[in-house]
């Protein structure tokens, strides 16, 4: 089992296409949940490291962040899987929603690197926030690429369709959040 | 999977795990500076060693029904008294440092906090004041209840006195054609109304009230600082002093910062070494405090805008 996990994890970093095949065939739910929990813990610790907090307050933020962050991450995972599946249905491609859910869980693996990179960024002194943002951007791009590959695999569609399935909901969310931001700013200005 | 690949996976996973552990340590370890975790004597979550609590009195102090729970600048006297009570009930807390950065406040609010500090001392706790930028008037009134007064050499203190301001907009109202009809039960009921000036008789009455509140303040200074009436009267004409001047006059005991005050509080309480800091703010409160740091103060002020009202104040002008 450890051999299988190690191989899948290694492939995910070096040969993601092969890793997708293995995950699709083997359905390693335990590995998927380990990646999900590990990536979120790493992200939360990394995020806390980027903030000017410490001591008892840091402890409180961390406990709150771990409890809330993992619960929110699980909810986000379910919602994102549902939204991408809906998007795929709209683009008239067929696939298994459960398999997509599992694949997207595997795609969170780059999140494991947030904590080590945050420590590196913290060591950059004054430029730590810049480097932290840069690392987070890189990890998110990596996760996006893996997610697109997962969508392509699950729905056996072209790269163009996979990109559409991935980006159209994101664009929609972007537009809605921009609208909400403008509304919130206007409300605050009116207070 | 060959041996080399296994080693790579092992190194990656081990470094991730190690980073998480290091990250946890870095986030929860005390900073050694800053107000929330001042002092490196802070121990773990389950530590039961005796410690010093720091209670913040920031901004003007009022008995307020619309204070902002998460913002230190906007806490009313009820919140401060609540924290003093909490310190009284916590057997781990052997001393309290009152970090005051306030020009004073309403007489009622100041006296409530003063009484709560005295009660805390009666319970065997040592109380030390740390004066930040300003600890004047009502802020100084509260300080007089404490065991030791520590001020930054450049902190503004003093301003011992009482003030009440009443606007007279009679001329303006006449100019814009506004006439206010007053129906009252007694001849003094609309005393202090903005629609007319005070009569001599009313002014005399208000002066008596001010004098009484001033006498109370003077009594507190005499009791707290051990001055005779003459000396107390000399330093209580409303004048302000720097921390250094105040020390020369005996209005404060030492010059120093928050860390010095914590150290002194620890010494007075008989705590060996650097005292553990016990934060009485709930974690959620500190979380909001942290978030609200990024909100413009003007916005917060607007949210909790005090309605204009006539009241007696121990306030630096």
XYZ file of C-alpha atoms in Angstrom:
508
model
C 0.000 0.000 0.000
C 2.820 2.387 0.942
C 4.566 1.418 -2.304
C 1.382 2.237 -4.264
C 0.888 5.582 -2.452
C 4.511 6.565 -2.961
C 4.368 5.688 -6.649
C 1.134 7.596 -7.224
C 2.421 10.606 -5.323
C 5.713 10.574 -7.222
C 3.922 10.318 -10.544
C 1.616 13.149 -9.585
C 4.639 15.417 -9.356
C 6.711 14.050 -12.223
C 4.231 12.302 -14.570
C 0.772 13.662 -13.712
C -0.894 11.940 -16.707
C 0.233 8.514 -15.460
C -0.848 9.404 -11.937
C -4.347 10.276 -13.191
C -4.539 6.880 -14.898
C -3.485 5.111 -11.700
C -5.969 7.036 -9.550
C -8.769 6.405 -12.062
C -7.989 2.675 -12.018
C -7.106 2.148 -8.351
C -9.596 4.549 -6.683
C -7.274 5.181 -3.688
C -9.756 7.043 -1.461
C -7.478 6.843 1.576
C -4.624 8.494 -0.343
C -7.022 11.139 -1.672
C -8.229 12.052 1.824
C -4.671 12.042 3.148
C -3.695 14.481 0.400
C -6.757 16.637 1.138
C -6.048 16.848 4.885
C -2.275 17.255 4.424
C -2.666 19.976 1.804
C -5.140 21.920 3.922
C -3.066 21.678 7.097
C -0.047 22.849 5.091
C -2.040 25.729 3.558
C -3.399 26.854 6.930
C 0.006 26.724 8.620
C 1.554 28.469 5.615
C -1.147 31.137 5.667
C -0.644 31.707 9.415
C 3.100 32.026 8.810
C 2.487 34.839 6.348
C 0.608 36.875 8.990
C 2.228 38.942 11.754
C 0.794 36.787 14.537
C 2.353 34.763 17.307
C 1.926 33.531 20.868
C -1.503 32.858 22.317
C -3.182 34.694 19.482
C -1.300 32.614 16.899
C -2.428 29.494 18.741
C -6.046 30.653 18.669
C -5.893 31.517 14.969
C -4.307 28.152 14.218
C -6.874 26.112 16.158
C -9.703 28.115 14.599
C -8.077 27.925 11.153
C -7.515 24.160 11.281
C -11.068 23.439 12.429
C -12.776 25.885 10.140
C -10.321 25.592 7.227
C -10.609 21.830 6.853
C -14.410 21.930 7.112
C -14.570 24.786 4.587
C -12.087 22.962 2.343
C -14.263 19.853 2.314
C -17.318 21.917 1.469
C -15.375 23.728 -1.239
C -14.191 20.393 -2.683
C -17.780 19.101 -2.892
C -19.120 22.342 -4.381
C -16.309 22.697 -6.936
C -16.740 19.083 -8.049
C -20.470 19.660 -8.446
C -19.973 22.901 -10.357
C -17.429 21.345 -12.768
C -19.721 18.358 -13.308
C -22.610 20.704 -14.040
C -20.382 22.683 -16.373
C -19.415 19.422 -18.137
C -23.083 18.490 -18.506
C -23.736 21.895 -20.065
C -20.948 21.263 -22.573
C -22.608 17.920 -23.299
C -19.833 15.609 -22.168
C -20.439 12.575 -19.990
C -18.421 11.394 -17.010
C -18.654 10.182 -13.430
C -19.107 12.911 -10.791
C -17.663 10.659 -8.048
C -14.538 10.037 -10.096
C -14.158 13.775 -10.707
C -14.505 14.386 -6.954
C -11.710 11.901 -6.277
C -9.480 13.284 -9.040
C -9.917 16.852 -7.815
C -8.888 15.663 -4.348
C -5.644 14.331 -5.805
C -5.125 17.652 -7.592
C -4.803 19.358 -4.183
C -1.404 17.673 -3.700
C 0.627 20.810 -4.590
C -0.973 22.408 -1.517
C 1.387 20.233 0.563
C 4.201 22.532 -0.496
C 2.636 25.700 0.939
C 4.144 25.261 4.438
C 7.741 24.643 3.261
C 7.516 27.501 0.760
C 6.051 29.809 3.423
C 9.017 29.104 5.678
C 11.330 29.937 2.772
C 9.321 33.128 2.080
C 9.482 34.064 5.774
C 13.254 33.892 5.555
C 13.205 36.537 2.797
C 12.713 39.326 5.367
C 11.037 42.418 3.929
C 10.129 40.699 0.674
C 8.448 37.754 2.411
C 4.912 38.745 1.449
C 5.917 39.139 -2.193
C 7.559 35.724 -2.286
C 4.696 34.135 -0.366
C 2.225 35.534 -2.922
C 4.451 34.351 -5.756
C 4.665 30.820 -4.331
C 0.914 30.672 -3.739
C 0.310 31.831 -7.308
C 2.631 29.104 -8.599
C 0.913 26.419 -6.506
C -2.534 27.541 -7.638
C -1.470 27.469 -11.292
C -0.050 23.971 -10.760
C -3.327 22.851 -9.137
C -5.330 24.409 -11.977
C -3.255 22.539 -14.569
C -3.775 19.243 -12.692
C -7.518 19.941 -12.402
C -7.821 20.556 -16.138
C -5.974 17.260 -16.784
C -8.348 15.529 -14.348
C -11.402 16.937 -16.124
C -10.004 15.842 -19.486
C -9.426 12.348 -18.123
C -12.791 11.931 -16.352
C -14.896 13.217 -19.255
C -12.636 11.842 -22.004
C -12.945 15.117 -23.871
C -10.646 17.384 -25.831
C -8.322 19.844 -24.103
C -10.422 22.721 -25.469
C -13.575 21.362 -23.789
C -11.712 20.661 -20.551
C -10.530 24.275 -20.523
C -14.076 25.500 -21.112
C -15.448 23.252 -18.334
C -12.808 24.624 -15.982
C -12.755 28.315 -16.853
C -16.398 29.191 -17.546
C -17.561 28.605 -13.930
C -14.449 30.395 -12.672
C -15.226 33.368 -14.891
C -18.807 33.348 -13.602
C -17.595 33.273 -9.970
C -15.162 36.107 -10.775
C -17.940 38.283 -12.220
C -20.237 37.580 -9.247
C -17.497 38.341 -6.708
C -16.601 41.570 -8.494
C -20.255 42.572 -8.400
C -20.492 41.733 -4.673
C -17.259 43.633 -3.965
C -18.625 46.744 -5.668
C -21.899 46.413 -3.719
C -20.038 46.013 -0.387
C -17.758 48.990 -1.103
C -20.790 51.150 -2.011
C -22.631 50.072 1.159
C -19.594 50.871 3.339
C -19.171 54.234 1.614
C -22.839 55.012 2.265
C -22.633 54.225 6.016
C 9.252 2.290 -8.489
C 13.010 2.411 -8.079
C 14.988 3.289 -4.964
C 15.828 6.800 -6.203
C 12.151 7.667 -6.689
C 11.321 6.324 -3.227
C 14.026 8.527 -1.709
C 12.667 11.582 -3.551
C 9.111 10.933 -2.298
C 10.454 10.336 1.212
C 12.418 13.589 1.191
C 9.440 15.584 -0.141
C 6.981 14.188 2.383
C 9.451 14.480 5.276
C 10.236 18.115 4.395
C 6.511 18.920 4.167
C 5.862 17.303 7.538
C 8.863 19.019 9.116
C 7.805 22.373 7.665
C 4.347 21.988 9.179
C 5.904 21.299 12.585
C 8.301 24.242 12.256
C 5.395 26.413 11.075
C 3.324 25.495 14.125
C 6.225 26.371 16.440
C 6.870 29.687 14.665
C 3.219 30.722 14.840
C 2.552 29.795 18.456
C 5.825 30.894 19.987
C 5.645 34.265 21.774
C 6.953 37.167 19.721
C 8.830 38.721 22.637
C 7.560 42.147 21.683
C 4.268 43.814 20.980
C 1.425 44.389 23.350
C -0.531 41.189 22.945
C 2.268 38.926 24.039
C 4.627 41.287 25.783
C 7.314 39.454 27.669
C 8.891 36.211 26.685
C 7.732 34.575 29.866
C 4.563 33.314 28.221
C 4.123 29.598 28.788
C 2.035 26.928 27.163
C -1.734 26.649 27.007
C -1.947 24.458 30.085
C 0.534 26.436 32.167
C -0.698 27.287 35.661
C 2.232 29.387 36.796
C 1.400 32.763 38.367
C 1.301 35.628 35.938
C 0.519 39.244 35.207
C -2.560 40.345 33.287
C -2.466 43.385 31.051
C -5.702 45.346 30.766
C -5.914 48.082 28.169
C -7.730 51.352 28.727
C -7.468 53.131 25.415
C -9.284 56.237 24.255
C -11.917 58.319 26.034
C -13.764 56.324 28.675
C -17.538 56.408 28.961
C -20.307 54.274 30.362
C -21.371 53.356 26.885
C -24.162 51.206 25.540
C -22.648 51.133 22.092
C -19.055 50.242 22.743
C -17.321 48.033 20.236
C -16.511 44.669 21.733
C -13.534 43.970 19.523
C -11.968 47.415 19.462
C -9.832 48.525 22.392
C -10.299 52.180 21.478
C -14.029 51.834 21.765
C -14.507 49.870 24.961
C -16.759 51.388 27.575
C -16.148 51.266 31.313
C -18.367 48.181 31.698
C -15.939 46.132 29.623
C -12.950 47.340 31.634
C -14.702 46.581 34.932
C -15.649 43.149 33.546
C -11.976 42.454 32.798
C -10.879 43.625 36.248
C -13.471 41.300 37.750
C -12.136 38.475 35.586
C -8.629 39.164 36.889
C -9.981 39.130 40.444
C -11.516 35.688 39.886
C -8.429 34.196 38.252
C -6.143 32.782 40.934
C -3.228 32.596 38.438
C -3.203 36.379 38.163
C -1.063 37.836 40.904
C -0.710 41.310 39.467
C -2.386 43.483 36.866
C -0.855 46.102 34.620
C -3.294 48.771 33.531
C -2.026 50.023 30.202
C -3.616 53.455 30.009
C -3.598 55.577 26.896
C -6.536 57.817 27.602
C -7.271 61.521 28.029
C -9.950 60.636 30.591
C -13.664 60.238 30.336
C -16.968 60.800 32.021
C -16.934 61.035 35.820
C -19.193 58.004 36.307
C -17.166 55.739 34.019
C -13.863 56.769 35.577
C -15.141 56.246 39.123
C -16.509 52.801 38.279
C -13.139 51.695 36.957
C -11.367 53.334 39.938
C -13.557 51.408 42.379
C -13.016 48.134 40.512
C -9.227 48.651 40.715
C -9.441 49.342 44.450
C -11.496 46.180 44.914
C -8.903 44.214 42.988
C -6.185 45.505 45.308
C -8.268 44.643 48.348
C -8.322 41.088 47.008
C -4.522 40.983 47.324
C -3.560 41.749 43.720
C -0.879 44.270 42.873
C -1.849 46.839 40.275
C 0.642 48.860 38.245
C -0.190 51.591 35.745
C 1.713 51.900 32.508
C 1.085 55.285 30.914
C 1.370 55.211 27.113
C 1.111 58.507 25.211
C -1.498 60.158 27.401
C -2.817 59.300 30.819
C -4.461 62.481 31.906
C -7.437 63.641 33.926
C -9.728 60.605 34.314
C -6.851 58.362 33.261
C -4.828 59.779 36.150
C -7.830 59.433 38.486
C -7.844 55.674 37.796
C -4.057 55.545 38.227
C -4.402 56.887 41.775
C -6.016 53.579 42.767
C -2.886 51.627 41.827
C 0.161 50.449 43.756
C 2.737 51.857 41.374
C 2.547 54.434 38.567
C 4.962 54.051 35.655
C 5.004 56.573 32.815
C 7.009 57.007 29.659
C 9.256 60.055 30.210
C 7.395 61.892 27.459
C 3.898 60.704 28.309
C 1.341 63.416 29.002
C -0.287 63.199 32.396
C -1.902 65.474 34.959
C -4.819 67.658 33.840
C -6.404 67.016 37.218
C -9.757 68.711 37.166
C -13.339 68.616 35.985
C -14.870 70.135 32.907
C -18.336 70.501 31.478
C -18.982 72.179 28.176
C -22.317 73.656 27.170
C -22.855 75.226 23.769
C -24.982 78.310 23.432
C -26.514 78.454 19.976
C -29.102 81.109 20.809
C -27.638 83.647 18.361
C -27.408 81.102 15.566
C -30.974 79.917 16.124
C -32.196 83.499 16.008
C -30.301 84.099 12.773
C -31.841 81.103 11.023
C -35.276 81.726 12.489
C -35.489 78.733 14.792
C -37.358 79.168 18.012
C -37.429 76.393 20.590
C -40.431 76.227 22.851
C -39.604 74.762 26.246
C -42.250 73.486 28.641
C -40.636 72.469 31.907
C -41.528 71.234 35.349
C -38.971 73.278 37.261
C -36.975 76.432 36.611
C -33.674 74.556 36.231
C -34.988 71.723 34.050
C -33.601 73.141 30.793
C -30.342 74.230 32.377
C -27.594 73.712 29.828
C -29.957 73.870 26.850
C -28.268 74.979 23.623
C -31.145 77.293 22.846
C -30.214 79.871 25.487
C -27.363 81.057 27.652
C -27.099 80.170 31.339
C -28.319 82.521 33.995
C -25.943 83.503 36.815
C -27.944 81.398 39.211
C -27.621 78.354 36.944
C -23.937 78.967 36.432
C -23.464 79.035 40.199
C -25.317 75.748 40.531
C -23.224 74.060 37.851
C -20.049 75.458 39.405
C -21.020 73.838 42.699
C -21.460 70.511 40.923
C -18.083 70.919 39.234
C -16.477 71.847 42.549
C -17.889 68.767 44.223
C -16.618 66.486 41.461
C -13.244 68.268 41.691
C -13.130 67.746 45.460
C -13.720 64.055 44.874
C -10.819 64.014 42.401
C -8.613 65.912 44.838
C -9.490 63.444 47.576
C -8.453 60.587 45.332
C -5.112 62.266 44.545
C -4.466 62.950 48.242
C -5.325 59.371 49.176
C -3.531 57.736 46.276
C -0.334 59.789 46.289
C -0.123 60.668 49.970
C -0.018 64.413 49.258
C -1.152 67.053 51.718
C -3.991 69.330 50.609
C -1.646 72.177 49.685
C 0.543 70.094 47.411
C -2.453 68.312 45.881
C -4.046 71.698 45.162
C -0.878 72.972 43.488
C -0.654 70.120 41.022
C -4.412 69.943 40.439
C -5.107 73.176 38.620
C -5.661 71.406 35.322
C -2.055 71.694 34.185
C -0.387 68.886 32.245
C 3.020 67.315 32.876
C 5.393 65.021 31.050
C 6.138 61.700 32.690
C 9.515 63.031 33.823
C 8.032 66.204 35.346
C 5.327 64.094 36.987
C 7.995 61.916 38.585
C 9.767 64.962 40.020
C 6.462 66.157 41.474
C 5.598 62.731 42.870
C 2.620 62.258 40.586
C 4.180 59.041 39.223
C 6.647 56.640 40.813
C 8.870 55.645 37.919
C 9.573 56.376 34.289
C 9.490 53.364 32.012
C 7.557 51.501 29.346
C 5.059 48.640 29.309
C 7.752 46.007 29.738
C 9.139 47.814 32.776
C 5.633 47.979 34.227
C 5.172 44.242 33.729
C 8.496 43.574 35.392
C 7.610 45.842 38.329
C 4.200 44.192 38.667
C 5.903 40.788 38.761
C 8.342 41.975 41.434
C 5.565 43.465 43.574
C 3.629 40.208 43.315
C 6.712 38.180 44.247
C 6.910 36.369 40.913
C 10.401 35.089 40.264
C 11.937 35.722 36.835
C 10.056 37.188 33.926
C 6.332 36.951 34.615
C 3.941 35.056 32.378
C 1.536 37.366 30.546
C -2.093 36.369 30.868
C -4.253 37.885 28.154
C -7.801 38.432 29.350
C -9.157 39.078 25.864
C -10.969 36.117 24.391
C -9.211 34.697 21.305
C -12.135 35.774 19.110
C -11.839 39.301 20.499
C -8.159 39.365 19.611
C -9.018 38.014 16.172
C -11.457 40.893 15.614
C -8.912 43.317 17.058
C -6.431 42.056 14.485
C -8.940 42.332 11.624
C -10.143 45.770 12.725
C -6.594 47.104 12.601
C -7.079 47.270 8.851
C -10.361 49.182 9.047
C -10.003 52.966 8.906
C -10.469 54.448 12.387
C -12.856 57.040 10.978
C -15.210 54.263 9.901
C -15.139 52.703 13.375
C -15.699 56.116 14.913
C -18.708 56.614 12.690
C -20.141 53.273 13.763
C -19.878 54.159 17.442
C -20.344 57.898 17.192
C -21.106 59.218 20.664
C -24.203 61.370 20.721
C -23.550 64.876 21.933
C -24.735 65.178 25.524
C -24.022 67.316 28.503
C -21.961 65.520 31.137
C -19.253 66.034 33.681
C -15.890 64.898 32.458
C -12.495 64.263 33.904
C -11.040 64.994 30.492
C -7.890 66.477 29.032
C -8.796 69.270 26.602
